Amino acid sequence: MLFKTLSRWITATMLVVTLAVPATAAAELLDRVVAVVNDDVVLLSEFREELTAARAQLAQRDIQAPPEDQLRRQVLDRLVMQRLQLDAAERAGVRVDEATLDAAVRQVARQNDLDLPGFRDALQREGMTMAGFRERLRREITLQRLHRSAMDQRINITPQEIDQFQSQIAEREVEYRLRHLLVALPEAASPEAIESAREKAEGLRRELTGGDANFATLAATHSDGRNALEGGDLGWRRAGELPAVVAGKLSDLQPGDVSDVLRTPSGFHLFKVEDRRDAERHVVTQTRARHILIRTNEVVSDQDARRRLSALRQRVLSGESFAELARANSDDKASATEGGSLGWVTPGSMAPEFERVMQRLDPGAISQPFRSRFGWHIVQVHERREQDTTETYRRNQAAQQLRQRKEEEELELWLRQLREEAYVDYRLEATGSS
């Protein structure tokens, strides 16, 4: 999920143009506070940068921007929530090391069909520095890890839940492209607040079904959801990934339809079905292979490991048993007892560098020594087969959908609790500047 999200984000971010502000004015802007968040602040300069990015993002998605005052509110709310979450990440010890950040930068560059020098040049042309981009990316990854950590503590999926889920969801083979609009409810909301939120949601639905209103624009203007400034775009989702009250309604909707107002603990929701499609069967090419692993350490260098494996490979080619050599020499003790056998390997189950070498081999061939993050290997491919793993895939997907369903609700509730427990003082209007 992470890089799919970042791919959309970088496209919008690269549209941002640096605002032309005189140096003396810029220095003055840095001292202006637009929000106090616990012991931290949001500066006007940060707000202006985020506002520019939001306008570019909406334009890139061809979504009409909300009225200026509502756009400013959405952007400031997003910055406040970002501050609260980063503070929570700091308290929880969530960190992003430089190696992870380097890999993420390379991945985003590849997603934009650029090498690192070209990516750096593209950022500079758009008024961004690599250091500034890395810091934005670090924040994105930090929040992803924080959410995962918080949800791991709140969500548990049992085998019995998966069984029940698979028996109940007849629509599991259908995927929906959705937009979402949320009118949030505060915790322990009064009957008056609940009715007011319901009336607002019903009013928005009347605007949508009247034929003139655009869902993406209304979401960007009025939604309290995390995807508001993306026009409420949720991408492709299966019914099982959504709260049960929502999942049961999707089968009746056609592309272009808007759901009734739906109530969950986090508030009142509207969904629009942009498109729907049948999920394909999951057929993969599996490889039966075996390997010998030599790990490096203070005593065994890379050169030593490579030399040993080259000698072992030559012995196999000369007629000795691969299995016996694996039992005697491999540092992968689990496979060594099986003569180095890895069984039938499904794509994605091995380290990427191992899988790349293995996939290039013809049945019967033995690789040259190569390195993965686990050490140095030689691998031999026995055979390949096409395997229909649809049922296994569906069960794995069911577990993911159940988790996604729970996360959708739990994350909204967790963020709401984080916000309600914080001290936040909005001061944007006092600045008299946009």
Tab-separated table of C-alpha atoms in Angstrom:
chain	number	residue	atom	x	y	z
A	1	MET	CA	0.000	0.000	0.000
A	2	LEU	CA	2.620	2.388	0.830
A	3	PHE	CA	4.197	2.993	-2.624
A	4	LYS	CA	0.845	3.036	-4.374
A	5	THR	CA	-0.129	5.903	-2.090
A	6	LEU	CA	3.212	7.629	-2.529
A	7	SER	CA	2.999	7.359	-6.301
A	8	ARG	CA	-0.155	9.477	-6.290
A	9	TRP	CA	1.335	11.817	-3.700
A	10	ILE	CA	4.592	12.471	-5.548
A	11	THR	CA	2.698	13.218	-8.770
A	12	ALA	CA	0.830	15.980	-6.991
A	13	THR	CA	3.813	17.114	-4.961
A	14	MET	CA	5.970	17.616	-8.059
A	15	LEU	CA	3.410	20.131	-9.293
A	16	VAL	CA	4.093	22.476	-6.383
A	17	VAL	CA	5.812	25.727	-7.340
A	18	THR	CA	7.689	27.704	-4.716
A	19	LEU	CA	5.891	30.886	-3.758
A	20	ALA	CA	7.813	34.065	-4.601
A	21	VAL	CA	8.164	35.824	-1.250
A	22	PRO	CA	10.794	38.484	-0.481
A	23	ALA	CA	13.434	37.338	1.959
A	24	THR	CA	12.379	39.774	4.675
A	25	ALA	CA	8.743	38.775	4.334
A	26	ALA	CA	9.671	35.087	4.409
A	27	ALA	CA	11.561	35.577	7.656
A	28	GLU	CA	8.521	37.321	9.107
A	29	LEU	CA	6.178	34.534	7.979
A	30	LEU	CA	8.230	31.929	9.785
A	31	ASP	CA	7.306	33.580	13.112
A	32	ARG	CA	3.563	33.430	12.498
A	33	VAL	CA	1.699	30.619	14.210
A	34	VAL	CA	-1.540	29.389	12.657
A	35	ALA	CA	-2.205	26.577	15.155
A	36	VAL	CA	-0.908	25.396	18.507
A	37	VAL	CA	-0.930	21.592	18.829
A	38	ASN	CA	-0.104	20.456	22.374
A	39	ASP	CA	3.516	21.618	22.778
A	40	ASP	CA	4.077	22.126	19.052
A	41	VAL	CA	2.994	24.734	16.504
A	42	VAL	CA	2.013	24.920	12.837
A	43	LEU	CA	3.616	27.867	11.049
A	44	LEU	CA	2.036	29.980	8.358
A	45	SER	CA	4.867	29.134	5.973
A	46	GLU	CA	4.104	25.417	6.388
A	47	PHE	CA	0.407	26.066	5.918
A	48	ARG	CA	1.006	28.031	2.711
A	49	GLU	CA	3.180	25.235	1.304
A	50	GLU	CA	0.580	22.592	2.143
A	51	LEU	CA	-2.194	24.749	0.701
A	52	THR	CA	-0.299	25.071	-2.571
A	53	ALA	CA	0.269	21.299	-2.648
A	54	ALA	CA	-3.430	20.665	-2.002
A	55	ARG	CA	-4.474	22.959	-4.862
A	56	ALA	CA	-2.011	21.210	-7.176
A	57	GLN	CA	-3.253	17.804	-6.076
A	58	LEU	CA	-6.872	18.728	-6.746
A	59	ALA	CA	-5.968	20.170	-10.141
A	60	GLN	CA	-3.955	17.074	-11.058
A	61	ARG	CA	-7.007	14.921	-10.247
A	62	ASP	CA	-9.274	17.307	-12.166
A	63	ILE	CA	-11.322	18.015	-9.027
A	64	GLN	CA	-12.849	21.459	-8.581
A	65	ALA	CA	-11.325	23.076	-5.496
A	66	PRO	CA	-13.657	23.780	-2.559
A	67	PRO	CA	-14.424	27.389	-1.607
A	68	GLU	CA	-11.289	29.010	-0.238
A	69	ASP	CA	-12.344	29.095	3.422
A	70	GLN	CA	-13.265	25.409	3.381
A	71	LEU	CA	-10.092	24.402	1.584
A	72	ARG	CA	-8.045	26.299	4.167
A	73	ARG	CA	-9.917	24.507	6.960
A	74	GLN	CA	-9.290	21.081	5.400
A	75	VAL	CA	-5.591	21.821	4.918
A	76	LEU	CA	-5.109	23.130	8.452
A	77	ASP	CA	-6.983	20.155	9.892
A	78	ARG	CA	-4.682	17.847	7.929
A	79	LEU	CA	-1.569	19.596	9.294
A	80	VAL	CA	-2.916	19.466	12.848
A	81	MET	CA	-3.638	15.749	12.567
A	82	GLN	CA	-0.184	15.197	11.072
A	83	ARG	CA	1.410	16.948	14.049
A	84	LEU	CA	-0.599	14.859	16.512
A	85	GLN	CA	0.351	11.633	14.787
A	86	LEU	CA	4.035	12.503	14.508
A	87	ASP	CA	4.009	13.327	18.223
A	88	ALA	CA	2.394	9.944	18.909
A	89	ALA	CA	5.031	8.270	16.728
A	90	GLU	CA	7.803	9.998	18.689
A	91	ARG	CA	6.342	8.767	21.975
A	92	ALA	CA	5.972	5.239	20.599
A	93	GLY	CA	9.554	5.172	19.319
A	94	VAL	CA	8.549	4.823	15.658
A	95	ARG	CA	11.600	5.637	13.541
A	96	VAL	CA	12.566	5.476	9.867
A	97	ASP	CA	16.252	4.654	9.384
A	98	GLU	CA	18.319	6.071	6.543
A	99	ALA	CA	18.569	2.756	4.683
A	100	THR	CA	14.771	2.434	4.565
A	101	LEU	CA	14.445	6.036	3.449
A	102	ASP	CA	17.075	5.566	0.721
A	103	ALA	CA	15.190	2.527	-0.601
A	104	ALA	CA	11.899	4.435	-0.562
A	105	VAL	CA	13.406	7.344	-2.508
A	106	ARG	CA	14.734	4.939	-5.145
A	107	GLN	CA	11.324	3.284	-5.380
A	108	VAL	CA	9.499	6.576	-5.904
A	109	ALA	CA	12.077	7.597	-8.519
A	110	ARG	CA	11.509	4.304	-10.371
A	111	GLN	CA	7.737	4.826	-10.208
A	112	ASN	CA	8.319	8.119	-12.006
A	113	ASP	CA	10.620	6.422	-14.575
A	114	LEU	CA	13.691	8.333	-13.355
A	115	ASP	CA	17.095	7.461	-11.974
A	116	LEU	CA	18.249	9.275	-8.837
A	117	PRO	CA	20.110	12.127	-10.612
A	118	GLY	CA	17.126	12.653	-12.917
A	119	PHE	CA	14.738	12.571	-9.968
A	120	ARG	CA	16.833	15.155	-8.101
A	121	ASP	CA	16.813	17.387	-11.176
A	122	ALA	CA	13.020	17.013	-11.508
A	123	LEU	CA	12.562	18.047	-7.882
A	124	GLN	CA	14.804	21.085	-8.353
A	125	ARG	CA	12.859	22.161	-11.442
A	126	GLU	CA	9.713	22.145	-9.328
A	127	GLY	CA	11.322	24.174	-6.543
A	128	MET	CA	11.956	21.272	-4.155
A	129	THR	CA	15.210	20.018	-2.696
A	130	MET	CA	16.059	16.363	-2.241
A	131	ALA	CA	16.437	17.020	1.496
A	132	GLY	CA	12.955	18.512	1.660
A	133	PHE	CA	11.488	15.623	-0.300
A	134	ARG	CA	13.215	13.064	1.921
A	135	GLU	CA	11.743	14.729	4.992
A	136	ARG	CA	8.238	14.583	3.504
A	137	LEU	CA	8.772	10.951	2.598
A	138	ARG	CA	10.090	10.174	6.080
A	139	ARG	CA	6.884	11.617	7.561
A	140	GLU	CA	4.724	9.529	5.213
A	141	ILE	CA	6.510	6.294	6.132
A	142	THR	CA	6.457	7.193	9.832
A	143	LEU	CA	2.685	7.648	9.745
A	144	GLN	CA	2.234	4.370	7.872
A	145	ARG	CA	4.252	2.557	10.541
A	146	LEU	CA	2.425	4.329	13.357
A	147	HIS	CA	-0.956	3.308	11.928
A	148	ARG	CA	0.177	-0.289	11.509
A	149	SER	CA	1.505	-0.401	15.076
A	150	ALA	CA	-1.650	1.153	16.529
A	151	MET	CA	-3.916	-1.174	14.572
A	152	ASP	CA	-1.853	-4.259	15.480
A	153	GLN	CA	-2.724	-3.541	19.121
A	154	ARG	CA	-6.427	-3.090	18.407
A	155	ILE	CA	-7.152	-5.708	15.709
A	156	ASN	CA	-6.945	-9.489	15.766
A	157	ILE	CA	-8.159	-11.818	12.984
A	158	THR	CA	-8.932	-15.431	13.947
A	159	PRO	CA	-9.209	-18.458	11.597
A	160	GLN	CA	-12.854	-18.781	12.668
A	161	GLU	CA	-13.548	-15.211	11.534
A	162	ILE	CA	-11.987	-15.988	8.153
A	163	ASP	CA	-14.156	-19.105	7.763
A	164	GLN	CA	-17.303	-17.202	8.678
A	165	PHE	CA	-16.367	-14.299	6.449
A	166	GLN	CA	-15.828	-16.543	3.420
A	167	SER	CA	-19.181	-18.232	3.933
A	168	GLN	CA	-21.032	-14.923	4.232
A	169	ILE	CA	-19.495	-12.763	1.509
A	170	ALA	CA	-20.966	-13.890	-1.780
A	171	GLU	CA	-19.628	-10.743	-3.444
A	172	ARG	CA	-15.989	-11.504	-2.654
A	173	GLU	CA	-15.147	-11.870	-6.347
A	174	VAL	CA	-16.363	-8.345	-7.163
A	175	GLU	CA	-14.203	-5.232	-6.743
A	176	TYR	CA	-15.520	-1.677	-6.593
A	177	ARG	CA	-13.866	1.631	-7.432
A	178	LEU	CA	-15.210	3.904	-4.697
A	179	ARG	CA	-15.361	7.471	-3.480
A	180	HIS	CA	-16.210	8.221	0.139
A	181	LEU	CA	-17.577	11.150	2.118
A	182	LEU	CA	-17.700	11.143	5.929
A	183	VAL	CA	-19.613	13.430	8.265
A	184	ALA	CA	-17.855	12.573	11.521
A	185	LEU	CA	-19.408	12.337	14.963
A	186	PRO	CA	-17.565	13.305	18.141
A	187	GLU	CA	-17.172	10.698	20.855
A	188	ALA	CA	-20.271	10.432	23.080
A	189	ALA	CA	-22.162	12.725	20.699
A	190	SER	CA	-25.414	14.222	21.961
A	191	PRO	CA	-28.705	13.368	20.209
A	192	GLU	CA	-28.701	16.912	18.791
A	193	ALA	CA	-25.191	16.495	17.351
A	194	ILE	CA	-26.136	13.128	15.839
A	195	GLU	CA	-29.242	14.575	14.213
A	196	SER	CA	-27.315	17.579	12.898
A	197	ALA	CA	-24.679	15.301	11.331
A	198	ARG	CA	-27.374	13.096	9.824
A	199	GLU	CA	-29.141	16.106	8.308
A	200	LYS	CA	-25.867	17.365	6.844
A	201	ALA	CA	-25.183	13.972	5.259
A	202	GLU	CA	-28.725	13.711	3.911
A	203	GLY	CA	-28.427	17.213	2.489
A	204	LEU	CA	-25.204	16.328	0.708
A	205	ARG	CA	-26.841	13.228	-0.734
A	206	ARG	CA	-29.731	15.315	-2.050
A	207	GLU	CA	-27.209	17.579	-3.777
A	208	LEU	CA	-25.569	14.546	-5.374
A	209	THR	CA	-28.755	12.861	-6.520
A	210	GLY	CA	-30.091	16.176	-7.833
A	211	GLY	CA	-27.666	15.825	-10.711
A	212	ASP	CA	-25.552	18.981	-10.524
A	213	ALA	CA	-23.151	18.320	-7.633
A	214	ASN	CA	-19.800	16.579	-8.118
A	215	PHE	CA	-18.987	13.919	-5.498
A	216	ALA	CA	-15.227	14.566	-5.541
A	217	THR	CA	-15.739	18.299	-5.014
A	218	LEU	CA	-18.230	17.785	-2.191
A	219	ALA	CA	-15.853	15.310	-0.528
A	220	ALA	CA	-12.937	17.747	-0.800
A	221	THR	CA	-15.162	20.465	0.667
A	222	HIS	CA	-17.154	18.725	3.377
A	223	SER	CA	-15.725	15.284	4.170
A	224	ASP	CA	-14.066	14.599	7.512
A	225	GLY	CA	-12.416	11.485	6.075
A	226	ARG	CA	-8.679	11.012	5.578
A	227	ASN	CA	-9.128	11.003	1.785
A	228	ALA	CA	-11.056	14.275	1.610
A	229	LEU	CA	-8.468	16.219	-0.388
A	230	GLU	CA	-8.194	13.323	-2.833
A	231	GLY	CA	-11.873	13.806	-3.618
A	232	GLY	CA	-12.723	10.901	-1.324
A	233	ASP	CA	-10.997	8.453	-3.698
A	234	LEU	CA	-10.600	5.024	-2.054
A	235	GLY	CA	-9.357	3.248	-5.173
A	236	TRP	CA	-10.399	-0.353	-5.823
A	237	ARG	CA	-11.876	-2.127	-2.809
A	238	ARG	CA	-13.623	-5.417	-2.247
A	239	ALA	CA	-16.853	-5.371	-0.296
A	240	GLY	CA	-15.219	-7.285	2.528
A	241	GLU	CA	-12.683	-4.529	3.116
A	242	LEU	CA	-15.430	-2.111	4.151
A	243	PRO	CA	-17.568	-1.959	7.312
A	244	ALA	CA	-20.313	-4.589	7.242
A	245	VAL	CA	-23.070	-1.982	7.017
A	246	VAL	CA	-21.453	-0.719	3.797
A	247	ALA	CA	-20.527	-4.103	2.285
A	248	GLY	CA	-24.139	-5.240	2.304
A	249	LYS	CA	-25.281	-2.288	0.216
A	250	LEU	CA	-22.755	-2.333	-2.631
A	251	SER	CA	-24.243	-5.184	-4.631
A	252	ASP	CA	-27.349	-3.070	-5.306
A	253	LEU	CA	-25.334	-0.147	-6.709
A	254	GLN	CA	-24.262	0.349	-10.310
A	255	PRO	CA	-21.410	2.587	-11.538
A	256	GLY	CA	-22.441	6.196	-10.970
A	257	ASP	CA	-24.807	5.364	-8.090
A	258	VAL	CA	-24.521	6.993	-4.653
A	259	SER	CA	-25.362	4.996	-1.544
A	260	ASP	CA	-27.924	5.938	1.051
A	261	VAL	CA	-26.548	7.657	4.144
A	262	LEU	CA	-24.924	4.895	6.207
A	263	ARG	CA	-24.222	5.084	9.935
A	264	THR	CA	-21.164	3.630	11.684
A	265	PRO	CA	-19.575	4.526	15.049
A	266	SER	CA	-17.345	7.112	13.321
A	267	GLY	CA	-20.214	9.000	11.699
A	268	PHE	CA	-22.410	9.132	8.614
A	269	HIS	CA	-21.047	7.962	5.258
A	270	LEU	CA	-21.812	8.324	1.576
A	271	PHE	CA	-20.205	6.102	-1.061
A	272	LYS	CA	-20.183	6.489	-4.820
A	273	VAL	CA	-19.474	3.505	-7.059
A	274	GLU	CA	-17.270	4.733	-9.899
A	275	ASP	CA	-16.800	1.281	-11.433
A	276	ARG	CA	-16.968	-2.443	-10.651
A	277	ARG	CA	-15.175	-5.502	-11.985
A	278	ASP	CA	-14.881	-9.234	-11.415
A	279	ALA	CA	-11.746	-10.387	-9.657
A	280	GLU	CA	-9.655	-12.740	-11.761
A	281	ARG	CA	-8.589	-16.238	-10.792
A	282	HIS	CA	-5.136	-16.385	-9.260
A	283	VAL	CA	-2.853	-18.667	-11.275
A	284	VAL	CA	0.890	-18.499	-10.582
A	285	THR	CA	4.032	-20.162	-11.904
A	286	GLN	CA	5.655	-22.085	-9.068
A	287	THR	CA	9.273	-23.246	-9.114
A	288	ARG	CA	10.647	-26.347	-7.381
A	289	ALA	CA	14.228	-25.537	-6.421
A	290	ARG	CA	17.019	-26.217	-3.969
A	291	HIS	CA	19.953	-24.132	-2.794
A	292	ILE	CA	23.119	-23.961	-0.747
A	293	LEU	CA	23.644	-20.926	1.496
A	294	ILE	CA	26.955	-19.648	2.905
A	295	ARG	CA	26.581	-16.823	5.414
A	296	THR	CA	29.332	-14.245	5.866
A	297	ASN	CA	30.648	-13.192	9.272
A	298	GLU	CA	33.843	-12.003	10.944
A	299	VAL	CA	35.603	-15.150	9.744
A	300	VAL	CA	33.935	-15.795	6.368
A	301	SER	CA	34.267	-12.896	3.920
A	302	ASP	CA	32.249	-12.321	0.751
A	303	GLN	CA	35.229	-13.542	-1.258
A	304	ASP	CA	35.496	-16.707	0.850
A	305	ALA	CA	31.772	-17.463	0.492
A	306	ARG	CA	31.834	-16.938	-3.255
A	307	ARG	CA	34.938	-19.108	-3.671
A	308	ARG	CA	33.422	-21.969	-1.627
A	309	LEU	CA	30.175	-21.885	-3.607
A	310	SER	CA	32.023	-21.805	-6.926
A	311	ALA	CA	33.890	-24.938	-5.875
A	312	LEU	CA	30.670	-26.637	-4.741
A	313	ARG	CA	28.966	-25.746	-8.015
A	314	GLN	CA	31.837	-27.289	-9.974
A	315	ARG	CA	31.591	-30.473	-7.907
A	316	VAL	CA	27.872	-30.765	-8.731
A	317	LEU	CA	28.588	-30.240	-12.430
A	318	SER	CA	31.221	-32.987	-12.151
A	319	GLY	CA	28.603	-35.441	-10.931
A	320	GLU	CA	28.480	-35.159	-7.150
A	321	SER	CA	25.110	-35.016	-5.400
A	322	PHE	CA	23.729	-31.509	-4.856
A	323	ALA	CA	21.646	-32.854	-1.968
A	324	GLU	CA	24.639	-34.361	-0.142
A	325	LEU	CA	26.721	-31.220	-0.620
A	326	ALA	CA	23.832	-29.097	0.699
A	327	ARG	CA	23.494	-31.299	3.794
A	328	ALA	CA	27.213	-30.982	4.497
A	329	ASN	CA	27.787	-27.326	3.646
A	330	SER	CA	24.632	-25.179	3.663
A	331	ASP	CA	24.128	-22.683	6.477
A	332	ASP	CA	20.362	-22.839	5.895
A	333	LYS	CA	19.811	-25.689	8.338
A	334	ALA	CA	16.071	-25.963	7.680
A	335	SER	CA	16.566	-26.761	3.983
A	336	ALA	CA	19.939	-28.491	4.425
A	337	THR	CA	18.307	-31.463	6.149
A	338	GLU	CA	16.146	-31.819	3.013
A	339	GLY	CA	19.129	-31.732	0.665
A	340	GLY	CA	18.734	-27.985	0.155
A	341	SER	CA	15.153	-28.401	-1.086
A	342	LEU	CA	12.909	-25.337	-0.913
A	343	GLY	CA	9.874	-27.223	-2.190
A	344	TRP	CA	7.485	-25.454	-4.531
A	345	VAL	CA	8.259	-21.725	-4.371
A	346	THR	CA	5.430	-19.260	-5.032
A	347	PRO	CA	6.329	-15.826	-6.472
A	348	GLY	CA	6.854	-13.269	-3.756
A	349	SER	CA	7.765	-15.758	-1.044
A	350	MET	CA	11.549	-15.406	-1.410
A	351	ALA	CA	13.960	-12.486	-1.179
A	352	PRO	CA	13.670	-10.432	-4.405
A	353	GLU	CA	17.323	-10.878	-5.376
A	354	PHE	CA	17.028	-14.669	-4.862
A	355	GLU	CA	13.827	-14.839	-6.884
A	356	ARG	CA	15.305	-12.838	-9.778
A	357	VAL	CA	18.186	-15.301	-10.191
A	358	MET	CA	15.946	-18.356	-9.762
A	359	GLN	CA	13.419	-17.159	-12.366
A	360	ARG	CA	16.157	-16.752	-14.992
A	361	LEU	CA	17.265	-20.399	-14.706
A	362	ASP	CA	16.055	-23.174	-16.963
A	363	PRO	CA	15.001	-26.441	-15.289
A	364	GLY	CA	18.123	-28.407	-14.422
A	365	ALA	CA	20.428	-25.386	-14.449
A	366	ILE	CA	22.572	-24.262	-11.503
A	367	SER	CA	23.226	-20.577	-10.907
A	368	GLN	CA	26.559	-18.890	-10.427
A	369	PRO	CA	27.140	-17.750	-6.813
A	370	PHE	CA	25.082	-14.675	-5.962
A	371	ARG	CA	24.315	-12.626	-2.912
A	372	SER	CA	21.071	-11.875	-1.088
A	373	ARG	CA	20.498	-10.204	2.254
A	374	PHE	CA	20.830	-13.638	3.880
A	375	GLY	CA	24.255	-14.440	2.440
A	376	TRP	CA	25.668	-16.124	-0.687
A	377	HIS	CA	23.797	-18.829	-2.616
A	378	ILE	CA	23.835	-21.205	-5.490
A	379	VAL	CA	20.397	-22.425	-6.590
A	380	GLN	CA	19.282	-25.257	-8.841
A	381	VAL	CA	15.847	-25.342	-10.502
A	382	HIS	CA	14.166	-28.750	-10.848
A	383	GLU	CA	10.923	-27.879	-12.622
A	384	ARG	CA	8.108	-25.369	-12.950
A	385	ARG	CA	4.328	-25.641	-12.962
A	386	GLU	CA	1.235	-23.501	-13.348
A	387	GLN	CA	-0.736	-23.653	-10.110
A	388	ASP	CA	-4.252	-22.365	-9.488
A	389	THR	CA	-3.912	-20.878	-6.016
A	390	THR	CA	-7.263	-19.084	-6.131
A	391	GLU	CA	-8.677	-20.662	-2.969
A	392	THR	CA	-5.491	-20.057	-0.977
A	393	TYR	CA	-5.321	-16.582	-2.433
A	394	ARG	CA	-8.952	-15.924	-1.519
A	395	ARG	CA	-8.389	-17.050	2.039
A	396	ASN	CA	-5.386	-14.751	2.343
A	397	GLN	CA	-7.439	-12.003	0.756
A	398	ALA	CA	-10.273	-12.677	3.188
A	399	ALA	CA	-7.878	-12.165	6.104
A	400	GLN	CA	-6.623	-8.949	4.517
A	401	GLN	CA	-10.150	-7.747	3.803
A	402	LEU	CA	-11.247	-8.449	7.359
A	403	ARG	CA	-8.281	-6.507	8.642
A	404	GLN	CA	-8.954	-3.685	6.179
A	405	ARG	CA	-12.596	-3.591	7.253
A	406	LYS	CA	-11.651	-3.336	10.909
A	407	GLU	CA	-8.877	-0.844	10.188
A	408	GLU	CA	-11.216	1.498	8.288
A	409	GLU	CA	-13.346	1.902	11.391
A	410	GLU	CA	-10.691	1.557	14.087
A	411	LEU	CA	-8.301	4.039	12.476
A	412	GLU	CA	-11.006	6.695	12.199
A	413	LEU	CA	-11.923	6.131	15.862
A	414	TRP	CA	-8.267	6.168	16.944
A	415	LEU	CA	-7.585	9.409	15.088
A	416	ARG	CA	-10.722	10.971	16.549
A	417	GLN	CA	-9.612	9.976	20.052
A	418	LEU	CA	-6.138	11.390	19.384
A	419	ARG	CA	-7.700	14.689	18.311
A	420	GLU	CA	-10.146	14.921	21.211
A	421	GLU	CA	-7.424	14.283	23.802
A	422	ALA	CA	-5.169	17.008	22.371
A	423	TYR	CA	-4.951	20.718	23.019
A	424	VAL	CA	-5.424	22.540	19.708
A	425	ASP	CA	-5.730	26.298	19.279
A	426	TYR	CA	-6.476	27.522	15.747
A	427	ARG	CA	-5.014	30.955	14.973
A	428	LEU	CA	-5.186	31.075	11.182
A	429	GLU	CA	-7.736	33.870	10.889
A	430	ALA	CA	-5.745	36.012	13.309
A	431	THR	CA	-2.898	36.151	10.807
A	432	GLY	CA	-5.066	37.866	8.218
A	433	SER	CA	-3.145	36.108	5.418
A	434	SER	CA	-3.631	33.103	3.171
